[in-house]
PDB file of C-alpha atoms in Angstrom:
ATOM      1  CA  MET A   6      53.915  20.330 -14.908  1.00 50.00           C
ATOM      2  CA  PHE A   7      55.401  16.821 -14.841  1.00 53.00           C
ATOM      3  CA  ARG A   8      55.844  17.006 -11.076  1.00 58.00           C
ATOM      4  CA  GLY A   9      52.244  18.125 -10.642  1.00 54.00           C
ATOM      5  CA  LEU A  10      50.959  15.245 -12.789  1.00 51.00           C
ATOM      6  CA  LEU A  11      53.117  12.739 -10.929  1.00 53.00           C
ATOM      7  CA  SER A  12      51.897  14.098  -7.592  1.00 58.00           C
ATOM      8  CA  SER A  13      48.263  13.754  -8.692  1.00 53.00           C
ATOM      9  CA  ILE A  14      48.810  10.145  -9.778  1.00 52.00           C
ATOM     10  CA  LEU A  15      50.478   9.254  -6.488  1.00 50.00           C
ATOM     11  CA  ASN A  16      47.676  10.908  -4.494  1.00 54.00           C
ATOM     12  CA  LEU A  17      45.071   9.005  -6.508  1.00 45.00           C
ATOM     13  CA  LEU A  18      46.798   5.675  -5.930  1.00 46.00           C
ATOM     14  CA  SER A  19      47.172   6.458  -2.237  1.00 50.00           C
ATOM     15  CA  SER A  20      43.494   7.377  -1.856  1.00 46.00           C
ATOM     16  CA  ARG A  21      42.425   4.209  -3.643  1.00 46.00           C
ATOM     17  CA  ARG A  22      44.640   2.159  -1.347  1.00 50.00           C
ATOM     18  CA  ARG A  23      43.140   3.842   1.709  1.00 45.00           C
ATOM     19  CA  GLY A  24      39.631   3.349   0.281  1.00 45.00           C
ATOM     20  CA  ALA A  25      40.254  -0.349  -0.291  1.00 48.00           C
ATOM     21  CA  GLN A  26      41.508  -0.741   3.269  1.00 51.00           C
ATOM     22  CA  TYR A  27      38.540   1.230   4.554  1.00 49.00           C
ATOM     23  CA  LEU A  28      36.092  -1.088   2.797  1.00 53.00           C
ATOM     24  CA  LYS A  29      37.732  -4.063   4.529  1.00 61.00           C
ATOM     25  CA  ASP A  30      36.273  -2.790   7.785  1.00 64.00           C
ATOM     26  CA  TYR A  31      33.690  -5.564   7.957  1.00 60.00           C
ATOM     27  CA  ARG A  32      32.057  -4.183  11.091  1.00 65.00           C
ATOM     28  CA  THR A  33      31.093  -1.067   9.156  1.00 72.00           C
ATOM     29  CA  TYR A  34      30.569  -2.844   5.833  1.00 75.00           C
ATOM     30  CA  PRO A  35      29.429  -6.363   6.829  1.00 71.00           C
ATOM     31  CA  LYS A  36      30.030  -9.292   4.501  1.00 71.00           C
ATOM     32  CA  MET A  37      27.343 -11.812   3.645  1.00 73.00           C
ATOM     33  CA  VAL A  38      26.125 -13.934   6.548  1.00 72.00           C
ATOM     34  CA  HIS A  39      27.623 -17.428   6.821  1.00 67.00           C
ATOM     35  CA  TRP A  40      24.394 -19.173   7.718  1.00 70.00           C
ATOM     36  CA  PHE A  41      25.966 -22.590   8.367  1.00 74.00           C
ATOM     37  CA  ASN A  42      28.551 -21.254  10.788  1.00 76.00           C
ATOM     38  CA  PRO A  43      27.991 -23.293  14.008  1.00 80.00           C
ATOM     39  CA  ILE A  44      28.757 -20.307  16.244  1.00 77.00           C
ATOM     40  CA  LEU A  45      26.214 -18.159  14.414  1.00 67.00           C
ATOM     41  CA  LEU A  46      23.594 -20.911  14.612  1.00 73.00           C
ATOM     42  CA  LEU A  47      24.114 -21.175  18.375  1.00 78.00           C
ATOM     43  CA  ARG A  48      23.778 -17.405  18.754  1.00 74.00           C
ATOM     44  CA  LEU A  49      20.588 -17.457  16.718  1.00 69.00           C
ATOM     45  CA  LEU A  50      19.198 -20.317  18.785  1.00 72.00           C
ATOM     46  CA  ASN A  51      19.951 -18.404  21.977  1.00 70.00           C
ATOM     47  CA  ASN A  52      18.224 -15.289  20.628  1.00 69.00           C
ATOM     48  CA  VAL A  53      15.199 -17.241  19.474  1.00 68.00           C
ATOM     49  CA  ILE A  54      14.745 -18.899  22.877  1.00 67.00           C
ATOM     50  CA  THR A  55      15.346 -15.692  24.827  1.00 67.00           C
ATOM     51  CA  SER A  56      13.077 -13.572  22.625  1.00 64.00           C
ATOM     52  CA  ALA A  57      10.274 -16.127  22.649  1.00 63.00           C
ATOM     53  CA  MET A  58      10.471 -16.538  26.426  1.00 62.00           C
ATOM     54  CA  PHE A  59      10.523 -12.853  27.349  1.00 61.00           C
ATOM     55  CA  GLY A  60       8.226 -11.854  24.496  1.00 60.00           C
ATOM     56  CA  GLN A  61       5.364 -13.615  26.251  1.00 61.00           C
ATOM     57  CA  TYR A  62       5.843 -11.612  29.436  1.00 63.00           C
ATOM     58  CA  ALA A  63       7.112  -8.266  28.123  1.00 68.00           C
ATOM     59  CA  ASP A  64       5.435  -7.703  24.743  1.00 83.00           C
ATOM     60  CA  ARG A  65       6.708  -4.318  23.528  1.00 83.00           C
ATOM     61  CA  ARG A  66       3.626  -3.871  21.370  1.00 88.00           C
ATOM     62  CA  LEU A  67       1.595  -3.549  24.561  1.00 87.00           C
ATOM     63  CA  ILE A  68       4.117  -1.144  26.079  1.00 87.00           C
ATOM     64  CA  VAL A  69       4.180   1.093  22.990  1.00 88.00           C
ATOM     65  CA  ALA A  70       0.371   1.101  22.792  1.00 89.00           C
ATOM     66  CA  ALA A  71       0.152   2.060  26.460  1.00 87.00           C
ATOM     67  CA  LEU A  72       2.535   4.979  25.899  1.00 87.00           C
ATOM     68  CA  ASP A  73       0.867   6.106  22.665  1.00 88.00           C
ATOM     69  CA  THR A  74      -2.159   7.542  24.466  1.00 85.00           C
ATOM     70  CA  GLN A  75      -3.874   9.052  21.450  1.00 87.00           C
ATOM     71  CA  ALA A  76      -7.596   9.103  20.839  1.00 88.00           C
ATOM     72  CA  PRO A  77      -8.977   6.920  18.015  1.00 88.00           C
ATOM     73  CA  GLU A  78      -9.514  10.092  15.988  1.00 90.00           C
ATOM     74  CA  GLU A  79      -5.773  10.790  16.043  1.00 91.00           C
ATOM     75  CA  HIS A  80      -4.942   7.267  14.828  1.00 91.00           C
ATOM     76  CA  LEU A  81      -7.432   7.735  12.002  1.00 91.00           C
ATOM     77  CA  LYS A  82      -5.883  11.106  11.159  1.00 91.00           C
ATOM     78  CA  ARG A  83      -2.449   9.494  10.906  1.00 92.00           C
ATOM     79  CA  ALA A  84      -3.814   6.746   8.647  1.00 93.00           C
ATOM     80  CA  THR A  85      -5.555   9.120   6.236  1.00 92.00           C
ATOM     81  CA  ALA A  86      -2.780  11.744   6.115  1.00 89.00           C
ATOM     82  CA  PRO A  87      -0.809  10.129   3.223  1.00 86.00           C
ATOM     83  CA  VAL A  88      -3.736  10.087   0.772  1.00 83.00           C
ATOM     84  CA  GLY A  89      -3.357  13.761  -0.081  1.00 76.00           C
ATOM     85  CA  THR A  90       0.395  13.536  -0.684  1.00 78.00           C
ATOM     86  CA  LEU A  91       0.301  10.253  -2.598  1.00 78.00           C
ATOM     87  CA  ASN A  92      -2.425  11.252  -5.006  1.00 64.00           C
ATOM     88  CA  PRO A  93      -3.202  14.948  -4.536  1.00 61.00           C
ATOM     89  CA  ASN A  94      -5.399  15.237  -7.613  1.00 57.00           C
ATOM     90  CA  ARG A  95      -7.215  11.964  -6.878  1.00 58.00           C
ATOM     91  CA  ASP A  96      -6.715  10.803 -10.449  1.00 63.00           C
ATOM     92  CA  GLY A  97      -4.027   8.739 -12.108  1.00 70.00           C
ATOM     93  CA  PRO A  98      -1.894   6.044 -10.477  1.00 80.00           C
ATOM     94  CA  VAL A  99      -0.364   5.818  -7.027  1.00 85.00           C
ATOM     95  CA  TRP A 100       3.103   4.275  -6.945  1.00 87.00           C
ATOM     96  CA  PHE A 101       4.819   2.726  -3.971  1.00 90.00           C
ATOM     97  CA  ASP A 102       7.856   0.503  -3.505  1.00 92.00           C
ATOM     98  CA  PHE A 103       7.782  -2.717  -1.487  1.00 92.00           C
ATOM     99  CA  VAL A 104      10.907  -4.463  -0.205  1.00 92.00           C
ATOM    100  CA  ALA A 105      11.359  -7.260   2.341  1.00 91.00           C
ATOM    101  CA  ASP A 106      14.196  -9.483   3.568  1.00 89.00           C
ATOM    102  CA  LEU A 107      16.394  -6.475   2.882  1.00 88.00           C
ATOM    103  CA  GLY A 108      19.761  -8.207   2.719  1.00 82.00           C
ATOM    104  CA  ASP A 109      22.252 -10.069   4.909  1.00 82.00           C
ATOM    105  CA  GLY A 110      25.281  -7.907   4.088  1.00 81.00           C
ATOM    106  CA  PHE A 111      26.179  -4.347   3.148  1.00 85.00           C
ATOM    107  CA  ASP A 112      26.650  -5.010  -0.578  1.00 87.00           C
ATOM    108  CA  SER A 113      23.335  -6.763  -1.162  1.00 88.00           C
ATOM    109  CA  THR A 114      21.356  -4.248   0.894  1.00 91.00           C
ATOM    110  CA  PHE A 115      23.044  -1.299  -0.813  1.00 92.00           C
ATOM    111  CA  ALA A 116      22.389  -2.785  -4.267  1.00 91.00           C
ATOM    112  CA  VAL A 117      18.654  -3.112  -3.614  1.00 92.00           C
ATOM    113  CA  ALA A 118      18.506   0.348  -2.013  1.00 94.00           C
ATOM    114  CA  CYS A 119      20.120   1.844  -5.125  1.00 93.00           C
ATOM    115  CA  VAL A 120      17.389   0.322  -7.286  1.00 91.00           C
ATOM    116  CA  LEU A 121      14.692   1.743  -5.004  1.00 93.00           C
ATOM    117  CA  ALA A 122      16.350   5.167  -5.045  1.00 94.00           C
ATOM    118  CA  ARG A 123      16.422   5.499  -8.827  1.00 92.00           C
ATOM    119  CA  LYS A 124      14.108   8.231 -10.076  1.00 90.00           C
ATOM    120  CA  GLU A 125      12.810   5.890 -12.735  1.00 88.00           C
ATOM    121  CA  TRP A 126      13.799   2.875 -14.710  1.00 82.00           C
ATOM    122  CA  GLU A 127      12.622   1.546 -17.994  1.00 81.00           C
ATOM    123  CA  PHE A 128      11.372  -1.968 -18.613  1.00 78.00           C
ATOM    124  CA  ASP A 129       9.904  -3.300 -21.840  1.00 81.00           C
ATOM    125  CA  GLY A 130       9.350   0.230 -23.073  1.00 82.00           C
ATOM    126  CA  ASP A 131       7.574   1.452 -19.938  1.00 82.00           C
ATOM    127  CA  LYS A 132       9.125   4.033 -17.613  1.00 83.00           C
ATOM    128  CA  LEU A 133       8.492   3.148 -14.003  1.00 85.00           C
ATOM    129  CA  PRO A 134       8.824   6.029 -11.505  1.00 88.00           C
ATOM    130  CA  ARG A 135      10.229   5.833  -8.012  1.00 89.00           C
ATOM    131  CA  GLY A 136       7.543   5.006  -5.473  1.00 89.00           C
ATOM    132  CA  GLN A 137       5.893   7.883  -3.641  1.00 90.00           C
ATOM    133  CA  MET A 138       6.244   5.745  -0.535  1.00 92.00           C
ATOM    134  CA  LEU A 139       8.466   2.848   0.576  1.00 95.00           C
ATOM    135  CA  ILE A 140       7.133  -0.151   2.515  1.00 95.00           C
ATOM    136  CA  MET A 141       9.552  -2.531   4.249  1.00 94.00           C
ATOM    137  CA  GLY A 142       7.888  -5.884   4.737  1.00 92.00           C
ATOM    138  CA  GLY A 143       9.909  -7.480   7.522  1.00 90.00           C
ATOM    139  CA  ASP A 144      13.395  -8.760   8.432  1.00 90.00           C
ATOM    140  CA  GLU A 145      15.038  -5.401   7.929  1.00 92.00           C
ATOM    141  CA  VAL A 146      18.367  -6.836   9.187  1.00 91.00           C
ATOM    142  CA  TYR A 147      20.102 -10.228   9.297  1.00 86.00           C
ATOM    143  CA  PRO A 148      20.982 -12.308  11.179  1.00 83.00           C
ATOM    144  CA  LEU A 149      20.481 -10.536  14.540  1.00 81.00           C
ATOM    145  CA  ALA A 150      18.900  -7.240  15.466  1.00 87.00           C
ATOM    146  CA  ASN A 151      21.284  -4.974  17.343  1.00 87.00           C
ATOM    147  CA  ALA A 152      22.626  -1.431  17.146  1.00 90.00           C
ATOM    148  CA  GLN A 153      25.472  -2.420  14.811  1.00 89.00           C
ATOM    149  CA  THR A 154      23.388  -4.309  12.239  1.00 89.00           C
ATOM    150  CA  TYR A 155      20.658  -1.677  12.143  1.00 93.00           C
ATOM    151  CA  ARG A 156      23.147   1.113  11.573  1.00 92.00           C
ATOM    152  CA  ASN A 157      25.583  -0.633   9.217  1.00 90.00           C
ATOM    153  CA  GLN A 158      23.272  -2.987   7.321  1.00 91.00           C
ATOM    154  CA  LEU A 159      20.148  -0.831   7.122  1.00 93.00           C
ATOM    155  CA  TRP A 160      20.478   2.865   7.899  1.00 94.00           C
ATOM    156  CA  GLN A 161      23.873   3.400   6.262  1.00 93.00           C
ATOM    157  CA  PRO A 162      23.296   1.676   2.885  1.00 93.00           C
ATOM    158  CA  TYR A 163      19.886   3.328   2.472  1.00 95.00           C
ATOM    159  CA  SER A 164      21.326   6.715   3.419  1.00 94.00           C
ATOM    160  CA  TRP A 165      24.103   6.282   0.848  1.00 94.00           C
ATOM    161  CA  ALA A 166      21.781   5.081  -1.901  1.00 94.00           C
ATOM    162  CA  PHE A 167      19.352   8.020  -1.642  1.00 94.00           C
ATOM    163  CA  PRO A 168      21.289  10.987  -0.181  1.00 92.00           C
ATOM    164  CA  ASP A 169      19.416  13.315   2.136  1.00 91.00           C
ATOM    165  CA  HIS A 170      18.520  16.615   0.458  1.00 86.00           C
ATOM    166  CA  ASP A 171      18.413  18.404   3.837  1.00 84.00           C
ATOM    167  CA  ARG A 172      19.061  16.842   7.235  1.00 84.00           C
ATOM    168  CA  LYS A 173      16.953  19.530   8.915  1.00 86.00           C
ATOM    169  CA  ASP A 174      13.981  19.052   6.596  1.00 86.00           C
ATOM    170  CA  HIS A 175      11.583  16.311   7.676  1.00 83.00           C
ATOM    171  CA  GLU A 176       9.808  16.310   4.320  1.00 87.00           C
ATOM    172  CA  GLY A 177      10.822  13.410   2.105  1.00 89.00           C
ATOM    173  CA  VAL A 178       9.636  10.070   0.729  1.00 92.00           C
ATOM    174  CA  SER A 179       7.509   8.373   3.392  1.00 93.00           C
ATOM    175  CA  LEU A 180       8.814   5.119   4.854  1.00 95.00           C
ATOM    176  CA  PHE A 181       6.770   2.516   6.739  1.00 96.00           C
ATOM    177  CA  ALA A 182       7.947  -0.859   8.042  1.00 96.00           C
ATOM    178  CA  ILE A 183       6.675  -3.973   9.766  1.00 94.00           C
ATOM    179  CA  PRO A 184       8.999  -6.201  11.806  1.00 94.00           C
ATOM    180  CA  GLY A 185       9.901  -9.784  10.962  1.00 90.00           C
ATOM    181  CA  ASN A 186      11.192 -12.438  13.336  1.00 87.00           C
ATOM    182  CA  HIS A 187      14.806 -11.247  12.968  1.00 88.00           C
ATOM    183  CA  ASP A 188      13.748  -7.747  14.010  1.00 91.00           C
ATOM    184  CA  TRP A 189      12.198  -9.238  17.142  1.00 89.00           C
ATOM    185  CA  TYR A 190      15.383 -11.001  18.312  1.00 86.00           C
ATOM    186  CA  ASP A 191      16.340  -7.981  20.437  1.00 86.00           C
ATOM    187  CA  GLY A 192      12.794  -7.516  21.717  1.00 86.00           C
ATOM    188  CA  LEU A 193      12.074  -4.973  18.942  1.00 90.00           C
ATOM    189  CA  VAL A 194      14.324  -2.357  20.588  1.00 91.00           C
ATOM    190  CA  GLN A 195      16.182  -1.204  17.471  1.00 94.00           C
ATOM    191  CA  PHE A 196      13.131  -1.401  15.201  1.00 95.00           C
ATOM    192  CA  LEU A 197      11.191   0.946  17.475  1.00 94.00           C
ATOM    193  CA  ALA A 198      14.173   3.277  17.819  1.00 94.00           C
ATOM    194  CA  TYR A 199      14.547   3.689  14.050  1.00 95.00           C
ATOM    195  CA  PHE A 200      10.974   3.509  12.763  1.00 95.00           C
ATOM    196  CA  THR A 201       8.676   4.878  15.470  1.00 94.00           C
ATOM    197  CA  PRO A 202      10.325   7.917  17.141  1.00 92.00           C
ATOM    198  CA  GLU A 203       8.417  11.178  17.378  1.00 89.00           C
ATOM    199  CA  ARG A 204      11.240  12.894  15.502  1.00 90.00           C
ATOM    200  CA  LYS A 205      11.370  11.310  12.057  1.00 93.00           C
ATOM    201  CA  THR A 206      14.379   9.155  11.220  1.00 93.00           C
ATOM    202  CA  HIS A 207      16.114  10.075   7.965  1.00 95.00           C
ATOM    203  CA  PHE A 208      17.095   7.045   5.900  1.00 95.00           C
ATOM    204  CA  GLY A 209      18.770   9.271   3.345  1.00 93.00           C
ATOM    205  CA  ASN A 210      15.828  10.971   1.646  1.00 93.00           C
ATOM    206  CA  TRP A 211      13.298   8.488   3.056  1.00 95.00           C
ATOM    207  CA  ARG A 212      11.501   9.540   6.265  1.00 95.00           C
ATOM    208  CA  SER A 213       9.997   7.286   8.929  1.00 94.00           C
ATOM    209  CA  GLN A 214       6.338   8.055   9.649  1.00 93.00           C
ATOM    210  CA  GLN A 215       4.738   5.497  11.969  1.00 94.00           C
ATOM    211  CA  ARG A 216       4.420   5.549  15.767  1.00 93.00           C
ATOM    212  CA  ARG A 217       3.782   1.840  16.326  1.00 94.00           C
ATOM    213  CA  SER A 218       5.104  -1.391  14.816  1.00 94.00           C
ATOM    214  CA  TYR A 219       1.891  -1.718  12.776  1.00 94.00           C
ATOM    215  CA  PHE A 220      -0.019   0.806  10.704  1.00 96.00           C
ATOM    216  CA  ALA A 221      -2.843   1.540   8.306  1.00 95.00           C
ATOM    217  CA  ILE A 222      -2.416   3.842   5.297  1.00 94.00           C
ATOM    218  CA  GLN A 223      -5.098   5.244   3.030  1.00 93.00           C
ATOM    219  CA  LEU A 224      -3.754   5.184  -0.529  1.00 90.00           C
ATOM    220  CA  THR A 225      -6.813   6.444  -2.399  1.00 87.00           C
ATOM    221  CA  GLU A 226     -10.490   6.863  -1.554  1.00 86.00           C
ATOM    222  CA  THR A 227     -11.064   3.117  -1.890  1.00 85.00           C
ATOM    223  CA  TRP A 228      -7.593   1.556  -1.503  1.00 88.00           C
ATOM    224  CA  TRP A 229      -5.850   0.992   1.864  1.00 91.00           C
ATOM    225  CA  LEU A 230      -2.726  -0.766   3.064  1.00 93.00           C
ATOM    226  CA  TRP A 231      -2.529  -2.471   6.477  1.00 93.00           C
ATOM    227  CA  GLY A 232       0.808  -3.534   7.931  1.00 93.00           C
ATOM    228  CA  MET A 233       0.584  -6.082  10.768  1.00 92.00           C
ATOM    229  CA  ASP A 234       3.040  -7.025  13.502  1.00 92.00           C
ATOM    230  CA  ILE A 235       2.578 -10.701  14.354  1.00 86.00           C
ATOM    231  CA  GLN A 236       5.531 -10.849  16.781  1.00 81.00           C
ATOM    232  CA  LEU A 237       7.337 -14.163  17.378  1.00 76.00           C
ATOM    233  CA  ALA A 238       4.264 -15.792  18.830  1.00 66.00           C
ATOM    234  CA  GLU A 239       2.350 -15.124  15.620  1.00 70.00           C
ATOM    235  CA  ASP A 240      -0.530 -13.387  17.263  1.00 79.00           C
ATOM    236  CA  MET A 241      -2.279 -10.050  17.170  1.00 88.00           C
ATOM    237  CA  ASP A 242      -2.240  -8.248  20.485  1.00 88.00           C
ATOM    238  CA  GLN A 243      -5.446  -6.626  21.693  1.00 91.00           C
ATOM    239  CA  PRO A 244      -4.404  -2.969  21.136  1.00 92.00           C
ATOM    240  CA  GLN A 245      -3.450  -3.859  17.556  1.00 93.00           C
ATOM    241  CA  ALA A 246      -6.807  -5.570  17.005  1.00 92.00           C
ATOM    242  CA  ASP A 247      -8.582  -2.529  18.449  1.00 92.00           C
ATOM    243  CA  TYR A 248      -6.552  -0.265  16.166  1.00 94.00           C
ATOM    244  CA  PHE A 249      -7.514  -2.081  12.957  1.00 94.00           C
ATOM    245  CA  THR A 250     -11.112  -2.425  14.123  1.00 92.00           C
ATOM    246  CA  THR A 251     -11.263   1.353  14.591  1.00 93.00           C
ATOM    247  CA  ILE A 252      -9.898   1.868  11.093  1.00 92.00           C
ATOM    248  CA  ALA A 253     -12.256  -0.701   9.569  1.00 91.00           C
ATOM    249  CA  ARG A 254     -15.356   0.831  11.162  1.00 89.00           C
ATOM    250  CA  SER A 255     -14.478   4.405  10.270  1.00 91.00           C
ATOM    251  CA  LYS A 256     -16.460   6.312   7.678  1.00 89.00           C
ATOM    252  CA  GLU A 257     -13.218   7.031   5.803  1.00 90.00           C
ATOM    253  CA  LEU A 258     -12.878   3.346   4.913  1.00 88.00           C
ATOM    254  CA  LEU A 259     -15.770   3.134   2.484  1.00 86.00           C
ATOM    255  CA  PRO A 260     -17.826  -0.062   1.970  1.00 82.00           C
ATOM    256  CA  GLY A 261     -16.310  -2.166  -0.800  1.00 79.00           C
ATOM    257  CA  SER A 262     -12.855  -0.654  -0.296  1.00 84.00           C
ATOM    258  CA  ARG A 263      -9.841  -2.817  -1.085  1.00 85.00           C
ATOM    259  CA  ILE A 264      -7.236  -3.480   1.588  1.00 87.00           C
ATOM    260  CA  ILE A 265      -3.707  -4.719   0.922  1.00 88.00           C
ATOM    261  CA  LEU A 266      -2.610  -6.720   3.961  1.00 86.00           C
ATOM    262  CA  CYS A 267       1.145  -6.868   4.637  1.00 89.00           C
ATOM    263  CA  THR A 268       2.465  -9.415   7.114  1.00 87.00           C
ATOM    264  CA  ALA A 269       5.981 -10.668   7.754  1.00 86.00           C
ATOM    265  CA  GLU A 270       4.943 -14.293   7.237  1.00 81.00           C
ATOM    266  CA  PRO A 271       2.736 -15.639   4.415  1.00 75.00           C
ATOM    267  CA  GLY A 272       0.318 -17.651   6.538  1.00 71.00           C
ATOM    268  CA  TRP A 273      -1.830 -18.545   3.521  1.00 71.00           C
ATOM    269  CA  LEU A 274       1.074 -20.628   2.173  1.00 72.00           C
ATOM    270  CA  TYR A 275       1.620 -22.642   5.357  1.00 68.00           C
ATOM    271  CA  THR A 276      -1.866 -23.774   6.312  1.00 68.00           C
ATOM    272  CA  ASP A 277      -0.713 -27.410   6.518  1.00 71.00           C
ATOM    273  CA  THR A 278       2.396 -26.801   8.627  1.00 71.00           C
ATOM    274  CA  ASN A 279       1.758 -23.622  10.608  1.00 68.00           C
ATOM    275  CA  THR A 280      -1.886 -23.012  11.387  1.00 73.00           C
ATOM    276  CA  LYS A 281      -1.132 -20.185  13.852  1.00 77.00           C
ATOM    277  CA  SER A 282       0.342 -18.078  11.070  1.00 76.00           C
ATOM    278  CA  TRP A 283      -2.805 -18.485   9.004  1.00 79.00           C
ATOM    279  CA  GLU A 284      -5.070 -17.856  12.006  1.00 82.00           C
ATOM    280  CA  ILE A 285      -3.720 -14.341  12.459  1.00 84.00           C
ATOM    281  CA  VAL A 286      -4.228 -13.589   8.758  1.00 82.00           C
ATOM    282  CA  ASP A 287      -7.731 -15.018   8.998  1.00 82.00           C
ATOM    283  CA  TYR A 288      -8.404 -12.826  12.032  1.00 86.00           C
ATOM    284  CA  ALA A 289      -7.345  -9.719  10.103  1.00 86.00           C
ATOM    285  CA  LEU A 290      -9.607 -10.848   7.264  1.00 84.00           C
ATOM    286  CA  SER A 291     -12.516 -11.105   9.679  1.00 86.00           C
ATOM    287  CA  ILE A 292     -11.950  -7.540  10.908  1.00 87.00           C
ATOM    288  CA  ALA A 293     -12.164  -6.271   7.343  1.00 83.00           C
ATOM    289  CA  GLN A 294     -15.060  -8.531   6.369  1.00 80.00           C
ATOM    290  CA  LYS A 295     -17.168  -7.440   9.333  1.00 77.00           C
ATOM    291  CA  ALA A 296     -16.809  -3.913   8.033  1.00 72.00           C
ATOM    292  CA  ASN A 297     -17.717  -5.026   4.473  1.00 68.00           C
ATOM    293  CA  LYS A 298     -14.226  -4.427   3.080  1.00 66.00           C
ATOM    294  CA  GLN A 299     -12.314  -6.528   0.540  1.00 63.00           C
ATOM    295  CA  LEU A 300      -8.769  -7.621   1.315  1.00 61.00           C
ATOM    296  CA  ALA A 301      -5.717  -8.838  -0.590  1.00 57.00           C
ATOM    297  CA  ALA A 302      -2.642 -10.307   1.114  1.00 52.00           C
ATOM    298  CA  ALA A 303       1.067  -9.583   0.713  1.00 50.00           C
ATOM    299  CA  SER A 304       4.110 -10.778   2.666  1.00 49.00           C
ATOM    300  CA  ASP A 305       7.885 -11.013   2.608  1.00 52.00           C
ATOM    301  CA  THR A 306       7.667 -13.778  -0.009  1.00 49.00           C
ATOM    302  CA  ILE A 307       6.643 -11.298  -2.701  1.00 41.00           C
ATOM    303  CA  ARG A 308       8.814 -11.360  -5.788  1.00 36.00           C
ATOM    304  CA  PRO A 309       8.650  -9.057  -8.816  1.00 32.00           C
ATOM    305  CA  PHE A 310       6.199 -10.257 -11.474  1.00 28.00           C
ATOM    306  CA  GLN A 311       4.584 -12.769  -9.047  1.00 29.00           C
ATOM    307  CA  MET A 312       1.999 -10.793  -7.097  1.00 30.00           C
ATOM    308  CA  ALA A 313      -1.590 -10.625  -8.267  1.00 31.00           C
ATOM    309  CA  LEU A 314      -4.131  -8.394  -6.581  1.00 31.00           C
ATOM    310  CA  MET A 315      -7.673  -7.460  -7.358  1.00 27.00           C
ATOM    311  CA  LYS A 316      -8.817  -5.929 -10.607  1.00 24.00           C
ATOM    312  CA  SER A 317      -8.154  -2.207 -10.928  1.00 27.00           C
ATOM    313  CA  SER A 318      -4.530  -2.822  -9.981  1.00 31.00           C
ATOM    314  CA  LEU A 319      -1.388  -3.510 -11.958  1.00 30.00           C
ATOM    315  CA  LEU A 320       1.861  -4.865 -10.560  1.00 32.00           C
ATOM    316  CA  THR A 321       4.884  -3.315 -12.193  1.00 32.00           C
ATOM    317  CA  THR A 322       8.413  -4.625 -12.468  1.00 32.00           C
ATOM    318  CA  ARG A 323       9.539  -2.497  -9.518  1.00 36.00           C
ATOM    319  CA  SER A 324       7.333  -4.545  -7.208  1.00 38.00           C
ATOM    320  CA  LEU A 325       5.129  -1.462  -7.231  1.00 40.00           C
ATOM    321  CA  LEU A 326       1.398  -1.252  -7.372  1.00 44.00           C
ATOM    322  CA  ARG A 327      -0.222   1.170  -9.733  1.00 43.00           C
ATOM    323  CA  ILE A 328      -3.582   1.802  -8.135  1.00 47.00           C
ATOM    324  CA  ARG A 329      -6.348   3.728  -9.812  1.00 41.00           C
TER     325      ARG A 329
END
């Protein structure tokens, strides 16, 4: 008996030692980014220049749109598909989670993912359920987009936080994402590979749904969410404009409907210093206004307790919207 107990203790100590060494593998479990590291700043500068230069001549949004040869009716079908699953009885609230600037290391990203994965949490006496859908609002990885950061700083922590109930089952919590500037530093290669494949990517129990780097989602009969991709040049390409125009003019988007606009940069905050960022937001507003639709804006600067939308909505402490 004593030998068995001693053996168990030694095995436990050995496994802990191996686990501690395993967690020191900083390629697999990246530490926080040292933003003032001169070498990192030079790498970032190189990526910014390269991405901006080639982005003007090889815009992947145009390539993806050219390959996604679906009729407008199919795009509308994709946009309206979630409404039945989010609110099947068409009464009561719709809950969704919003997260942006996901984290610049494994620990921080995993911590936020664990909060999003919780079935519910209680605040000030109210029980807040997990969102029926997860929206990622830009800059899914830091500091550079590549295969390593996407796998180790995004896919892995989210897969650990919300374990997959069945790897062969493509049913799960819907996941949509828009790219930020850091996602564009590899020309959007990894973003498209993870978020837009025909075969859904499993982020644990979350499932990718979109086929382009932008999307429209019908939440209820009169509430919609639009996610824009403004690229590095802060513009809306023509296929994207055509896409949102098709959605805005459709009979499914009823007059007087409310649209939540998600963009990776809050152009309405920088009208004095960055007019191009506001111009793209203003252009999206004009698309909705021409179709007699109301619009509210959201970006990666959202913080819990700080976002106010139109009446009939309530922001909860999970950065969720309860929409009736």
